[in-house]
PDB file of C-alpha atoms in Angstrom:
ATOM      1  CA  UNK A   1       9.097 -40.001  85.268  1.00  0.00           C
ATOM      2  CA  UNK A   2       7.430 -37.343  83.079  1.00  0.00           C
ATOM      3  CA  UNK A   3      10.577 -36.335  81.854  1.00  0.00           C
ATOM      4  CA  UNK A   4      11.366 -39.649  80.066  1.00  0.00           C
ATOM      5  CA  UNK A   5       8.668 -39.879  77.926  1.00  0.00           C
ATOM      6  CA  UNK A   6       8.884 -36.049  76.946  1.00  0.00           C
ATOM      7  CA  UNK A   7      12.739 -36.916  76.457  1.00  0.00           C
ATOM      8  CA  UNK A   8      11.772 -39.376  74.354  1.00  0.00           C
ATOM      9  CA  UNK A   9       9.487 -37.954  72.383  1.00  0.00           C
ATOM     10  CA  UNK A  10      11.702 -34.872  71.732  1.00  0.00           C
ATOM     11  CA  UNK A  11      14.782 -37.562  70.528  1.00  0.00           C
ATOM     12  CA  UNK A  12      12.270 -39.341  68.654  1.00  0.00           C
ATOM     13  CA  UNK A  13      11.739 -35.753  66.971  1.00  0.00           C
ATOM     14  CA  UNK A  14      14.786 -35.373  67.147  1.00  0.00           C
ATOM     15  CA  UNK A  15      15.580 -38.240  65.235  1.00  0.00           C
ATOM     16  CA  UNK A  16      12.841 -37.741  63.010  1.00  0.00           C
ATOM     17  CA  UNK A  17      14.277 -34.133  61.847  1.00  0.00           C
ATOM     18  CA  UNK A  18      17.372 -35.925  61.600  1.00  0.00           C
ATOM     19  CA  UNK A  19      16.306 -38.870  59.289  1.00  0.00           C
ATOM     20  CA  UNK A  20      14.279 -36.516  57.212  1.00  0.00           C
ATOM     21  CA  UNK A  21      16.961 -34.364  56.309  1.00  0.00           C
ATOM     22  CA  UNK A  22      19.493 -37.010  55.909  1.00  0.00           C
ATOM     23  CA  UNK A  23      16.566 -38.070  53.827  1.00  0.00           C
ATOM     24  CA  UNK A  24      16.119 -34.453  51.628  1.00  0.00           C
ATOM     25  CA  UNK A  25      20.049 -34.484  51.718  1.00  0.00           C
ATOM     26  CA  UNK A  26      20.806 -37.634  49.889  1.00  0.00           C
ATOM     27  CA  UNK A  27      17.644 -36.501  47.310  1.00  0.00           C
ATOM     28  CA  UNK A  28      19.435 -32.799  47.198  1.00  0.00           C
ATOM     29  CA  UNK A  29      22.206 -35.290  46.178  1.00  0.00           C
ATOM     30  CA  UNK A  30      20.457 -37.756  43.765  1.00  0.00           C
ATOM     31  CA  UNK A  31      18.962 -34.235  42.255  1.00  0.00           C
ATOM     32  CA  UNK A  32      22.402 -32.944  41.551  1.00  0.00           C
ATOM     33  CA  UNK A  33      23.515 -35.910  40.552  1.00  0.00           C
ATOM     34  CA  UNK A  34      20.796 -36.138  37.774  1.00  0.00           C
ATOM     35  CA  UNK A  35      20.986 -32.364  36.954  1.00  0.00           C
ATOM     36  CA  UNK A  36      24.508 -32.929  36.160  1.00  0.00           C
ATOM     37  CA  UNK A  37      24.234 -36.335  34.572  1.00  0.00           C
ATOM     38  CA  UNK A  38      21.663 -34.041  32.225  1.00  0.00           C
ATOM     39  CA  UNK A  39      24.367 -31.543  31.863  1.00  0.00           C
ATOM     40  CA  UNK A  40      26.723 -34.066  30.617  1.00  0.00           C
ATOM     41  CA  UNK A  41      24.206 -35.554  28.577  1.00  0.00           C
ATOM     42  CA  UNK A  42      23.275 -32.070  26.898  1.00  0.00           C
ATOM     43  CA  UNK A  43      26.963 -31.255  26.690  1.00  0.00           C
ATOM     44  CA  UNK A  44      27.473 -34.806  24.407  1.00  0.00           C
ATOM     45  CA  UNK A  45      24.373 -33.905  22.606  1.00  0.00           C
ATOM     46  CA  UNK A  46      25.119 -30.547  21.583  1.00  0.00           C
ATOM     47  CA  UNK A  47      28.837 -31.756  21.324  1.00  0.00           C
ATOM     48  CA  UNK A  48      27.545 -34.413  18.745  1.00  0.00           C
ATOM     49  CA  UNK A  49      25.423 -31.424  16.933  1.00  0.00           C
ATOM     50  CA  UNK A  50      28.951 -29.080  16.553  1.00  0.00           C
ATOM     51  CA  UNK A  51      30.541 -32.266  15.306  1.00  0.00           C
ATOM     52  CA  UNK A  52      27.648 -33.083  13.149  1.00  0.00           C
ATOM     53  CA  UNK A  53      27.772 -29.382  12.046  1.00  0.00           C
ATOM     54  CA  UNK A  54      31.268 -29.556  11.491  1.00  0.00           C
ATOM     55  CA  UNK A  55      31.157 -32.650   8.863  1.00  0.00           C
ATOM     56  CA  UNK A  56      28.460 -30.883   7.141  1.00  0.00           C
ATOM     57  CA  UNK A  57      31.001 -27.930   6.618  1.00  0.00           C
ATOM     58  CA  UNK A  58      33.556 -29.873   5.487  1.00  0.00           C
ATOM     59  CA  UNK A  59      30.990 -31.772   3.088  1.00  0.00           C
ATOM     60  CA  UNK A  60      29.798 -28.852   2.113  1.00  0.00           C
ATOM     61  CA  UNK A  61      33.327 -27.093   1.183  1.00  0.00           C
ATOM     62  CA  UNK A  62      34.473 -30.200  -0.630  1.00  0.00           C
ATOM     63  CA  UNK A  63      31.330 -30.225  -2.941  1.00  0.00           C
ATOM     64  CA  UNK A  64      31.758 -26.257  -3.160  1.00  0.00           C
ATOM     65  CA  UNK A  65      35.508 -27.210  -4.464  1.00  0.00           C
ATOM     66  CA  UNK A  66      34.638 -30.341  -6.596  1.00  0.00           C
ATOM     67  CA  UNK A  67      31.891 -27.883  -8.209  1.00  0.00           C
ATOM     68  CA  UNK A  68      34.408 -24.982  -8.548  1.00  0.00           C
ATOM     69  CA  UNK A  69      36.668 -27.490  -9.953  1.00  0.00           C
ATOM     70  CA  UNK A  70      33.990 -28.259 -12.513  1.00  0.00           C
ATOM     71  CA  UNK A  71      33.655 -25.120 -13.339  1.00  0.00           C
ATOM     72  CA  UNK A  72      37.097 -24.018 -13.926  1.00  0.00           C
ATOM     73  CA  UNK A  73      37.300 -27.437 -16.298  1.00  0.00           C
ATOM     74  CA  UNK A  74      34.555 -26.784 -17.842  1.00  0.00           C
ATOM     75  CA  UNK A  75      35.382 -23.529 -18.711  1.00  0.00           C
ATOM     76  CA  UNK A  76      39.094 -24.405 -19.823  1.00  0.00           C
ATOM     77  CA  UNK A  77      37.159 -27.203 -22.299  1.00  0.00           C
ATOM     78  CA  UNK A  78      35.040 -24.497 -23.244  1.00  0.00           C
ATOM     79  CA  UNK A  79      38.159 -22.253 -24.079  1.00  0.00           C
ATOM     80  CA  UNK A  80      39.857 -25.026 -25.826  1.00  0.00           C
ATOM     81  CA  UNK A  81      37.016 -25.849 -28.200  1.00  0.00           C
ATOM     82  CA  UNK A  82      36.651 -21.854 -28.909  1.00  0.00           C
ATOM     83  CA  UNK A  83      40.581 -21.715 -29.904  1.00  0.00           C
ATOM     84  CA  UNK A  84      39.950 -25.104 -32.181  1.00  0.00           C
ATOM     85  CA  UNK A  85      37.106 -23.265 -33.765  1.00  0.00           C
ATOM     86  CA  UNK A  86      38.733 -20.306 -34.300  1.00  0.00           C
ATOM     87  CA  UNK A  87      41.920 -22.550 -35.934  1.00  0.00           C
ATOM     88  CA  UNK A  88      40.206 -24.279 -38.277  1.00  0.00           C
ATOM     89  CA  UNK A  89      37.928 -21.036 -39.430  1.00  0.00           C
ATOM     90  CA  UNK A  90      41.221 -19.482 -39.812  1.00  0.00           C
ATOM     91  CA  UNK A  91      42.948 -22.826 -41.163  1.00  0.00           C
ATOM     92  CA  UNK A  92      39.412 -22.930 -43.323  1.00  0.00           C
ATOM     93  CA  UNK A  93      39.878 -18.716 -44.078  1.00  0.00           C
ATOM     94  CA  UNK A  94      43.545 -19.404 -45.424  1.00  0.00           C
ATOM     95  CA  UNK A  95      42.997 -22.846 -47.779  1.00  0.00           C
ATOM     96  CA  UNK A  96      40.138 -20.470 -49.363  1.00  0.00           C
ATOM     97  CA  UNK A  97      42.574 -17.576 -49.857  1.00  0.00           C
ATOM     98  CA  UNK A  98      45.379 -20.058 -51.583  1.00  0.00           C
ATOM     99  CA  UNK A  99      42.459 -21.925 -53.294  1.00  0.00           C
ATOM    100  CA  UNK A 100      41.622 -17.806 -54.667  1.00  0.00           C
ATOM    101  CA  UNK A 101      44.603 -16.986 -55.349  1.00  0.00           C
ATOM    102  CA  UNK A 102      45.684 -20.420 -57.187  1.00  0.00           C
ATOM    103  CA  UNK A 103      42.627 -19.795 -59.441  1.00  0.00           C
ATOM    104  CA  UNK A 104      43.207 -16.434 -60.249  1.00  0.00           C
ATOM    105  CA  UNK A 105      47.003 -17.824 -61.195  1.00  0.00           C
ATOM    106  CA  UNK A 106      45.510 -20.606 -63.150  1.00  0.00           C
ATOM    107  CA  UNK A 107      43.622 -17.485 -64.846  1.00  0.00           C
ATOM    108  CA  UNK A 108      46.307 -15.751 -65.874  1.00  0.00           C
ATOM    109  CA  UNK A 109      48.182 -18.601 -66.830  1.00  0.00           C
ATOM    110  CA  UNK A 110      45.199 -19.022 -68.927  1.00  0.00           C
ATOM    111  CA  UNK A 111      45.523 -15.164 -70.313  1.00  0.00           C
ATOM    112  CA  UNK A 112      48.916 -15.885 -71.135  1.00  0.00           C
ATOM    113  CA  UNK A 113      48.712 -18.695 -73.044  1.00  0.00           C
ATOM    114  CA  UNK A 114      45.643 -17.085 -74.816  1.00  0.00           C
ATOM    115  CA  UNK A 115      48.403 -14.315 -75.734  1.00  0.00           C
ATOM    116  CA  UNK A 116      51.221 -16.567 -76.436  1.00  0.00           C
ATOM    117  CA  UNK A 117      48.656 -18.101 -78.782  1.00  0.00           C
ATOM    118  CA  UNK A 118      47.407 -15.145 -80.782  1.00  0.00           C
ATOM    119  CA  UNK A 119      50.942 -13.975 -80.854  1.00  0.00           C
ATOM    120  CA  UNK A 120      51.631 -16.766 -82.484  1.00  0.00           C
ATOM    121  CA  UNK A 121      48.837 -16.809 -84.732  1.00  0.00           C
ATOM    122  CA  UNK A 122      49.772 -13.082 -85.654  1.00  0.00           C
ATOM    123  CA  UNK A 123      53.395 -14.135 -86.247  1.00  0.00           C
ATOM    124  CA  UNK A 124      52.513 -17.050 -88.453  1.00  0.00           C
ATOM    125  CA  UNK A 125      49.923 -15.127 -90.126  1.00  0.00           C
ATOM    126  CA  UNK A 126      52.692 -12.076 -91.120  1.00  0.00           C
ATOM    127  CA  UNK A 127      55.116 -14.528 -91.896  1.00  0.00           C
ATOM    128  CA  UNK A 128      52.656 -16.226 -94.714  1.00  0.00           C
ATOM    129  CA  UNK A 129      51.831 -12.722 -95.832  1.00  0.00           C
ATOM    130  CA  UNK A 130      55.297 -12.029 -95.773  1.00  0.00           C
ATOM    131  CA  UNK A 131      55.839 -15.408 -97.906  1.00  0.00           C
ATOM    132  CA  UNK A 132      53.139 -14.651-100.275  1.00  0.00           C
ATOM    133  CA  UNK A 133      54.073 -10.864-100.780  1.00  0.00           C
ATOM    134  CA  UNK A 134      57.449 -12.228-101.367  1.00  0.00           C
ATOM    135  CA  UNK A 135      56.131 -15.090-104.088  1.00  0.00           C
ATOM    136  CA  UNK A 136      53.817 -12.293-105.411  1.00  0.00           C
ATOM    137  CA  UNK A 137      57.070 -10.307-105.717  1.00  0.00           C
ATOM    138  CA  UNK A 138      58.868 -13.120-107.354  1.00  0.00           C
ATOM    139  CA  UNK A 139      56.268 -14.170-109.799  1.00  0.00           C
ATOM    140  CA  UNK A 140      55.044 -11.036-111.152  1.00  0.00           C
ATOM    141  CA  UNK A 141      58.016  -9.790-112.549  1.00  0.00           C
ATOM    142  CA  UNK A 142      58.283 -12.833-114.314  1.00  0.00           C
ATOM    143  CA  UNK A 143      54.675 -12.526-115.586  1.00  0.00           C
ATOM    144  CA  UNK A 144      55.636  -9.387-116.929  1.00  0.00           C
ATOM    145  CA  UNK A 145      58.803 -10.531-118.987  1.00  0.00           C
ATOM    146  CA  UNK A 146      56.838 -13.183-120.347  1.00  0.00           C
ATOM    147  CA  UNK A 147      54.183 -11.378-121.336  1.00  0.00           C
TER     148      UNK A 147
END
């Protein structure tokens, strides 16, 4: 009869051991089964954090291109207003050269009538001497008959 009780007693044992590692198994399991539902967790996080990252590149590179952009507009503007300025100093450079040069024509214009002028003068001036030599001419003789 002892060796029912001690029977039992090792099957409850037995069953004991059994239950408690069923028991450590199916937490083994649960723990794995967090551990990994952490995993996936950390692998959507840090997925989320490349993609993130990612945008921020692209953000990034399209405000590095709008700025180039800018830039190169900018710059072309700049360019453009340069060439302008340099046109109408040139434009400016030239009207003052014709303006120059119309004066100095209007100068000797100026010269030549002068010269026309006194040639004139000259010529008249001969001619009445010429005139008066010639009545001087012309009247003393007679003078001199008479007298």
């Amino acid at each position: 009869m002892r060796s029912y009780p001690a029977s039992a007693a090792k099957g409850a044992a037995a069953a004991i051991a059994a239950a408690t590692t069923a028991a450590t198994a199916t937490i083994a399991v649960a723990t794995a089964e967090a551990a990994a539902a952490a995993a996936a967790a950390a692998a959507a996080a840090a997925a989320a954090a490349a993609a993130a990252a990612a945008a921020a590149a692209a953000a990034n590179t399209e405000l590095l291109k709008r700025c180039d952009l800018k830039r190169k507009v900018s710059k072309r503007l700049q360019q453009q207003m340069q060439q302008q300025q340099q046109q109408q100093e040139l434009l400016l450079l030239r009207q003052k050269q014709e303006l120059l040069l119309l004066h100095q024509k209007h100068k000797r214009m100026q010269q030549q009538m002068q010269q026309h002028q006194q040639q004139q003068q000259q010529q008249q001036q001969q001619e009445l001497l010429l005139l008066l030599l010639l009545q001087i001419a012309v009247i003393l003789p007679c003078n001199i008959i008479t007298v």
